[in-house]
Short mmCIF file of C-alpha atoms in Angstrom, two decimals:
data_model
loop_
_atom_site.label_atom_id
_atom_site.label_comp_id
_atom_site.label_asym_id
_atom_site.label_seq_id
_atom_site.Cartn_x
_atom_site.Cartn_y
_atom_site.Cartn_z
CA MET A 21 26.04 28.91 -15.90
CA LYS A 22 26.24 25.20 -15.93
CA LEU A 23 24.27 23.85 -12.73
CA SER A 24 25.77 20.46 -11.61
CA ALA A 25 23.84 16.99 -11.64
CA ALA A 26 23.46 17.74 -7.38
CA ARG A 27 22.26 21.25 -7.68
CA LEU A 28 19.50 20.11 -10.32
CA SER A 29 18.81 17.06 -8.29
CA PHE A 30 18.28 19.34 -5.23
CA MET A 31 16.33 21.70 -6.98
CA PHE A 32 14.20 19.09 -8.73
CA SER A 33 13.26 17.62 -4.98
CA PHE A 34 11.97 20.83 -3.77
CA LEU A 35 9.93 21.48 -6.83
CA ARG A 36 8.30 18.04 -6.15
CA ARG A 37 7.57 18.95 -2.22
CA PRO A 38 4.14 20.49 -1.92
CA PHE A 39 3.70 23.91 -1.72
CA SER A 40 2.69 25.80 1.26
CA HIS A 41 3.10 28.95 3.65
CA SER A 42 5.24 28.95 5.97
CA ALA A 43 4.46 26.72 9.16
CA ASP A 44 3.32 28.14 12.14
CA ARG A 45 5.15 28.16 15.11
CA SER A 46 2.46 28.29 17.50
CA LEU A 47 0.95 24.98 16.29
CA ILE A 48 1.43 21.65 17.29
CA GLY A 49 0.15 18.77 14.79
CA PHE A 50 -1.16 15.57 16.58
CA ILE A 51 -1.57 12.41 14.79
CA GLY A 52 -2.86 9.17 16.41
CA LEU A 53 -5.79 9.87 18.59
CA GLY A 54 -6.50 6.33 20.28
CA ALA A 55 -6.65 5.90 24.22
CA MET A 56 -3.34 7.66 24.80
CA GLY A 57 -3.15 10.21 22.03
CA GLY A 58 -6.51 11.66 22.73
CA PRO A 59 -5.68 12.64 26.55
CA MET A 60 -2.31 13.41 25.58
CA ALA A 61 -3.36 16.01 22.71
CA THR A 62 -6.21 17.39 25.32
CA ASN A 63 -3.48 18.03 27.71
CA LEU A 64 -1.57 20.27 25.32
CA VAL A 65 -4.62 22.43 24.72
CA ARG A 66 -5.57 22.48 29.13
CA ASN A 67 -1.80 23.87 28.27
CA SER A 68 -3.11 26.70 26.56
CA ARG A 69 -0.93 25.09 23.41
CA ARG A 70 -2.68 25.17 19.66
CA VAL A 71 -3.25 21.85 18.14
CA LEU A 72 -4.02 20.26 14.51
CA LEU A 73 -5.41 17.03 14.74
CA TYR A 74 -5.24 14.60 12.61
CA ASP A 75 -6.37 10.87 12.71
CA LYS A 76 -7.44 8.26 9.80
CA ASP A 77 -10.74 7.64 12.10
CA MET A 78 -11.91 11.55 10.95
CA ASP A 79 -15.16 11.07 12.85
CA LYS A 80 -12.58 10.37 16.34
CA ALA A 81 -11.07 13.89 15.08
CA GLN A 82 -13.89 15.68 14.83
CA GLN A 83 -15.19 14.72 18.08
CA LEU A 84 -12.41 15.57 19.83
CA ALA A 85 -11.74 19.14 18.04
CA LYS A 86 -15.47 19.86 18.55
CA GLN A 87 -14.87 19.21 22.62
CA LEU A 88 -11.57 21.55 22.77
CA ASN A 89 -12.17 24.08 20.09
CA MET A 90 -9.31 22.33 17.79
CA GLU A 91 -8.87 22.26 14.23
CA VAL A 92 -8.49 19.19 12.22
CA ALA A 93 -6.22 18.34 9.33
CA GLU A 94 -7.48 16.53 6.43
CA ASN A 95 -4.61 14.48 5.83
CA VAL A 96 -0.42 13.91 7.02
CA GLN A 97 0.71 16.49 4.26
CA GLU A 98 -1.09 19.17 5.91
CA VAL A 99 -0.14 18.78 9.62
CA ALA A 100 3.77 18.77 8.42
CA THR A 101 3.24 21.97 6.46
CA ARG A 102 1.44 24.10 8.82
CA ALA A 103 3.15 22.96 11.79
CA LYS A 104 6.87 23.12 12.91
CA PHE A 105 5.67 20.83 15.77
CA VAL A 106 4.17 17.55 15.33
CA VAL A 107 3.65 14.41 17.68
CA THR A 108 2.66 11.09 16.50
CA MET A 109 1.01 8.16 18.51
CA LEU A 110 0.72 5.48 16.39
CA PRO A 111 0.52 1.80 17.29
CA GLU A 112 2.83 -0.19 15.30
CA SER A 113 6.44 0.23 13.53
CA SER A 114 4.34 0.08 10.30
CA HIS A 115 2.37 2.59 10.97
CA VAL A 116 5.23 4.84 11.80
CA GLU A 117 7.52 4.29 8.77
CA GLN A 118 4.04 5.06 6.58
CA VAL A 119 3.08 8.51 8.26
CA TYR A 120 7.04 9.52 8.24
CA LEU A 121 8.86 7.54 5.02
CA ASP A 122 5.98 7.62 2.32
CA LYS A 123 7.51 9.27 -0.51
CA GLN A 124 4.17 10.66 -1.25
CA ASN A 125 2.08 11.70 1.54
CA GLY A 126 4.30 11.19 4.57
CA LEU A 127 5.86 13.80 7.03
CA LEU A 128 9.31 13.66 6.67
CA GLU A 129 8.32 14.70 1.96
CA ALA A 130 6.30 17.80 3.46
CA ALA A 131 8.09 18.80 5.96
CA GLN A 132 9.92 22.21 6.09
CA SER A 133 13.19 22.73 7.58
CA ARG A 134 14.04 22.78 11.14
CA SER A 135 10.78 20.96 11.96
CA LEU A 136 10.86 18.82 14.95
CA PHE A 137 8.96 15.45 15.33
CA ILE A 138 8.16 13.82 18.37
CA ASP A 139 7.23 9.90 17.73
CA CYS A 140 5.62 8.60 21.44
CA SER A 141 5.12 5.21 19.46
CA THR A 142 6.32 2.16 21.27
CA ILE A 143 8.18 0.25 18.11
CA ASP A 144 11.34 -1.66 16.99
CA VAL A 145 14.51 0.76 17.90
CA SER A 146 15.55 -0.15 14.54
CA THR A 147 12.98 1.55 12.87
CA SER A 148 13.07 4.46 15.02
CA ARG A 149 16.72 4.54 14.23
CA ASN A 150 15.79 4.63 10.26
CA VAL A 151 13.17 7.41 10.03
CA ALA A 152 16.10 9.70 12.37
CA LYS A 153 18.57 8.59 10.08
CA THR A 154 16.17 9.66 6.84
CA ALA A 155 15.37 12.71 8.69
CA ILE A 156 18.96 13.68 8.91
CA ASP A 157 19.58 12.89 5.27
CA LEU A 158 17.05 15.21 3.90
CA GLY A 159 19.57 17.74 4.87
CA ARG A 160 17.11 20.52 6.23
CA GLN A 161 17.89 20.27 9.98
CA ILE A 162 15.04 18.13 10.68
CA ASP A 163 14.86 16.51 14.16
CA PHE A 164 13.06 13.24 15.04
CA LEU A 165 12.50 11.98 18.53
CA ASP A 166 11.13 8.70 19.42
CA ALA A 167 9.78 9.33 22.82
CA PRO A 168 7.68 6.31 23.75
CA VAL A 169 6.09 6.70 27.13
CA SER A 170 4.99 4.84 30.86
CA GLY A 171 2.05 5.44 32.86
CA GLY A 172 -0.51 4.26 30.77
CA VAL A 173 -4.15 5.73 30.33
CA PRO A 174 -4.58 7.11 33.28
CA GLY A 175 -1.12 8.89 33.65
CA ALA A 176 -2.28 10.35 29.78
CA GLU A 177 -5.19 11.85 31.43
CA LYS A 178 -3.88 12.97 34.31
CA GLY A 179 -0.73 14.06 32.37
CA THR A 180 1.90 12.48 34.53
CA LEU A 181 3.63 10.58 31.75
CA THR A 182 7.01 9.54 31.84
CA PHE A 183 8.62 9.92 28.31
CA MET A 184 11.77 8.07 27.58
CA VAL A 185 13.45 10.59 24.89
CA GLY A 186 16.08 9.25 22.05
CA GLY A 187 17.55 12.00 20.06
CA THR A 188 20.03 14.81 19.75
CA GLU A 189 20.61 17.24 22.60
CA ASP A 190 19.45 19.93 20.52
CA GLY A 191 16.18 18.05 19.60
CA PHE A 192 15.41 17.04 23.38
CA ARG A 193 15.86 20.87 24.18
CA ARG A 194 13.37 22.13 21.90
CA ALA A 195 10.96 19.27 22.58
CA GLU A 196 10.97 19.23 26.63
CA ASN A 197 8.72 22.06 26.90
CA ILE A 198 6.23 20.43 24.65
CA LEU A 199 6.37 17.15 26.80
CA ARG A 200 6.01 18.82 30.04
CA CYS A 201 2.27 19.79 29.09
CA MET A 202 1.97 16.04 28.66
CA GLY A 203 3.83 14.27 31.50
CA LYS A 204 6.11 14.80 34.39
CA ASN A 205 9.07 12.82 34.31
CA ILE A 206 11.24 13.58 30.81
CA VAL A 207 14.43 11.59 30.43
CA HIS A 208 16.65 11.87 27.51
CA CYS A 209 17.98 8.54 27.06
CA GLY A 210 20.92 8.89 24.53
CA PRO A 211 20.57 8.98 20.82
CA ALA A 212 18.02 7.67 18.19
CA GLY A 213 16.24 5.01 19.34
CA ASN A 214 17.29 4.77 23.19
CA GLY A 215 13.81 6.13 23.63
CA GLN A 216 12.59 2.84 22.35
CA VAL A 217 15.32 0.51 24.17
CA ALA A 218 14.18 1.91 27.65
CA LYS A 219 10.47 1.64 26.99
CA MET A 220 11.40 -2.25 25.99
CA ALA A 221 13.42 -2.69 28.96
CA ASN A 222 10.59 -0.93 31.00
CA ASN A 223 7.57 -2.92 29.95
CA LEU A 224 9.33 -6.41 30.26
CA ALA A 225 9.74 -5.82 33.89
CA LEU A 226 6.41 -4.30 34.18
CA ALA A 227 4.75 -7.61 32.43
CA ILE A 228 6.86 -9.66 34.79
CA SER A 229 6.22 -7.65 37.88
CA MET A 230 2.75 -7.53 37.23
CA ALA A 231 2.52 -11.53 36.58
CA GLY A 232 4.29 -11.65 40.03
CA VAL A 233 2.13 -9.47 42.25
CA CYS A 234 -1.25 -11.47 40.72
CA GLU A 235 0.29 -14.50 41.70
CA ALA A 236 0.83 -13.77 45.17
CA MET A 237 -2.21 -12.02 45.42
CA ASN A 238 -4.23 -14.69 44.62
CA LEU A 239 -1.99 -17.21 46.94
CA GLY A 240 -3.38 -15.09 49.81
CA ALA A 241 -6.97 -14.51 48.44
CA LYS A 242 -7.13 -18.17 48.01
CA GLN A 243 -6.33 -18.65 51.75
CA GLY A 244 -8.61 -16.16 53.11
CA MET A 245 -6.63 -13.00 53.39
CA ASP A 246 -8.50 -9.89 52.92
CA PRO A 247 -6.69 -8.72 49.71
CA ARG A 248 -6.24 -4.86 51.28
CA ILE A 249 -4.53 -5.88 53.84
CA LEU A 250 -1.88 -7.97 51.87
CA ALA A 251 -1.76 -4.88 49.56
CA LYS A 252 -1.14 -3.00 52.34
CA VAL A 253 2.02 -5.46 53.39
CA MET A 254 3.39 -5.50 50.53
CA ASN A 255 3.21 -2.08 49.62
CA THR A 256 5.18 -1.20 53.10
CA SER A 257 7.47 -3.88 52.52
CA THR A 258 9.90 -5.75 50.22
CA ALA A 259 7.53 -6.74 47.27
CA ARG A 260 6.23 -2.98 46.71
CA CYS A 261 5.98 -2.11 43.13
CA TRP A 262 3.93 -0.26 41.11
CA SER A 263 1.96 -2.68 40.06
CA SER A 264 0.88 -3.56 43.88
CA ASP A 265 0.56 0.23 45.12
CA THR A 266 -0.63 2.08 41.89
CA TYR A 267 -2.25 -0.44 39.72
CA ASN A 268 -2.92 -3.19 41.93
CA PRO A 269 -5.06 -5.66 40.09
CA VAL A 270 -7.58 -7.40 42.48
CA PRO A 271 -10.81 -5.67 42.47
CA GLY A 272 -12.10 -4.05 45.12
CA VAL A 273 -8.46 -2.68 46.63
CA MET A 274 -8.22 0.39 44.68
CA GLU A 275 -10.80 2.78 43.01
CA ASN A 276 -10.10 4.28 39.72
CA VAL A 277 -7.57 1.15 38.32
CA PRO A 278 -8.98 -1.07 35.33
CA ALA A 279 -9.62 -3.93 38.21
CA SER A 280 -12.73 -1.68 39.68
CA ARG A 281 -13.96 -1.68 36.13
CA GLU A 282 -13.78 -4.97 35.18
CA TYR A 283 -10.87 -4.55 33.51
CA GLU A 284 -11.71 -2.24 30.51
CA ASN A 285 -9.92 1.27 29.69
CA GLY A 286 -6.87 0.31 30.20
CA PHE A 287 -3.38 -1.25 28.86
CA ARG A 288 -4.96 -3.83 26.63
CA THR A 289 -3.01 -7.15 27.02
CA GLU A 290 -2.89 -7.09 23.16
CA LEU A 291 -0.56 -3.61 23.35
CA LEU A 292 1.35 -5.64 26.07
CA LEU A 293 2.21 -8.91 24.24
CA LYS A 294 3.52 -6.55 21.43
CA ASP A 295 5.59 -4.91 23.76
CA ILE A 296 6.80 -8.40 25.14
CA GLY A 297 7.40 -9.35 21.34
CA LEU A 298 9.97 -6.26 21.13
CA ALA A 299 12.08 -7.50 23.42
CA MET A 300 11.98 -10.93 22.59
CA ARG A 301 12.62 -10.56 19.17
CA ALA A 302 15.74 -8.06 20.03
CA ALA A 303 17.12 -10.37 22.68
CA LYS A 304 17.54 -13.13 19.62
CA GLU A 305 19.49 -10.73 17.71
CA LEU A 306 21.33 -10.02 20.31
CA ASN A 307 21.88 -13.88 21.55
CA ILE A 308 20.25 -13.28 25.11
CA LYS A 309 17.74 -15.07 27.18
CA LEU A 310 14.57 -13.41 28.63
CA LEU A 311 13.93 -16.70 30.93
CA LEU A 312 11.10 -14.55 32.79
CA GLY A 313 10.14 -12.93 29.89
CA GLU A 314 9.51 -16.01 27.98
CA HIS A 315 7.43 -17.60 30.50
CA VAL A 316 5.44 -14.25 31.44
CA ALA A 317 4.41 -14.06 27.44
CA SER A 318 2.85 -17.51 27.71
CA LEU A 319 0.86 -16.30 30.51
CA TYR A 320 -0.33 -13.53 28.48
CA GLU A 321 -0.72 -15.23 25.81
CA ASN A 322 -2.98 -17.78 27.36
CA MET A 323 -5.15 -14.91 28.38
CA ARG A 324 -5.26 -13.64 24.49
CA LYS A 325 -6.40 -17.11 23.48
CA GLN A 326 -9.38 -16.84 26.06
CA GLY A 327 -10.79 -13.75 24.42
CA TYR A 328 -9.43 -11.10 26.80
CA ALA A 329 -6.80 -9.40 24.30
CA LYS A 330 -8.57 -6.40 24.79
CA LYS A 331 -8.65 -6.31 28.67
CA ASP A 332 -6.37 -4.88 31.01
CA PHE A 333 -3.29 -6.56 31.32
CA SER A 334 -3.93 -6.75 35.30
CA GLY A 335 -6.93 -8.82 34.18
CA LEU A 336 -4.26 -12.16 34.20
CA TYR A 337 -5.38 -12.05 38.14
CA ARG A 338 -9.01 -13.11 37.21
CA TYR A 339 -8.72 -14.28 33.63
CA VAL A 340 -5.52 -16.74 34.64
CA TYR A 341 -5.43 -16.86 37.83
CA ASN A 342 -9.02 -16.93 38.41
CA GLY A 343 -8.26 -14.78 41.35
CA PRO A 344 -11.23 -13.89 43.79
CA SER A 345 -12.47 -9.92 44.59
CA VAL A 346 -12.32 -8.08 47.98
CA SER A 347 -16.17 -8.76 48.27
CA GLU A 348 -16.20 -12.34 47.28
CA ILE A 349 -13.46 -12.93 50.26
CA ILE A 350 -15.34 -11.31 52.78
CA SER A 351 -18.53 -12.86 51.62
CA LYS A 352 -17.17 -15.91 52.09
CA ASN A 353 -15.20 -15.47 55.19
CA LYS A 354 -18.41 -14.14 56.82
#
């Protein structure tokens, strides 16, 4: 019996894939254990999920695994061959391309049929759509969802993140219970890439609103007003927004936010600049003007150049506007 060229090609592509036992349907792979990924993986375990960890920093993976009695994979391919469900949380588009599309060591190359991949990274739309198309073209009924998040490190730690999900309806239904272990609001935004579109627009607005709150709070503080009172007014009036009522940038107004700990352990300015950059590149491709976005980008770039790239973005209040803390205002008014 003669075999067609297409049939032979399929057979050889199957043989090139690494042999493995059937993936464990109760196991969730998690790749990328940074400031966001670590707490997200932890919340999966807290919700009685079995998790297989991987990070290029093996020490980091081993430390987290030891704390929560999880397993650590030796490489990306092991994650794909052992787990039907895989979550990734990676820094850049290039990292997502490498982890998913590498012909020798990528997730898609090793994935079994009906695998579900949920990428929570914030990357450009075209990369997400390209990975989703590649998954479909493999012909193994693999679902790839782009599911970037909002809520920052506090949301990751508390399990209250918002997930903006792009992909198929079936993929979204399969992913929803997993995402609810890590987040509070799970929104299907449409086809592949639309999660990134939503995240891009959200973070552009976030950057602008935070700059507005910093500017307004500084104006009030420099005139001697107690920032706590000003924040109360704003939070019960028309200026109310997340940057003011949940993540206030003035030291002393709120506890358990980056402003109360020297702007450490938050949403790093360099990462916000990355997100604004994604929005600006998309706008350029569409011939759309981002007048406020361009100005706010220059403010955060100024903060980065001063050496505060790794400080929380709400540090704009202190490092660009030179805004005083609550204690400084009170001392001055005595």
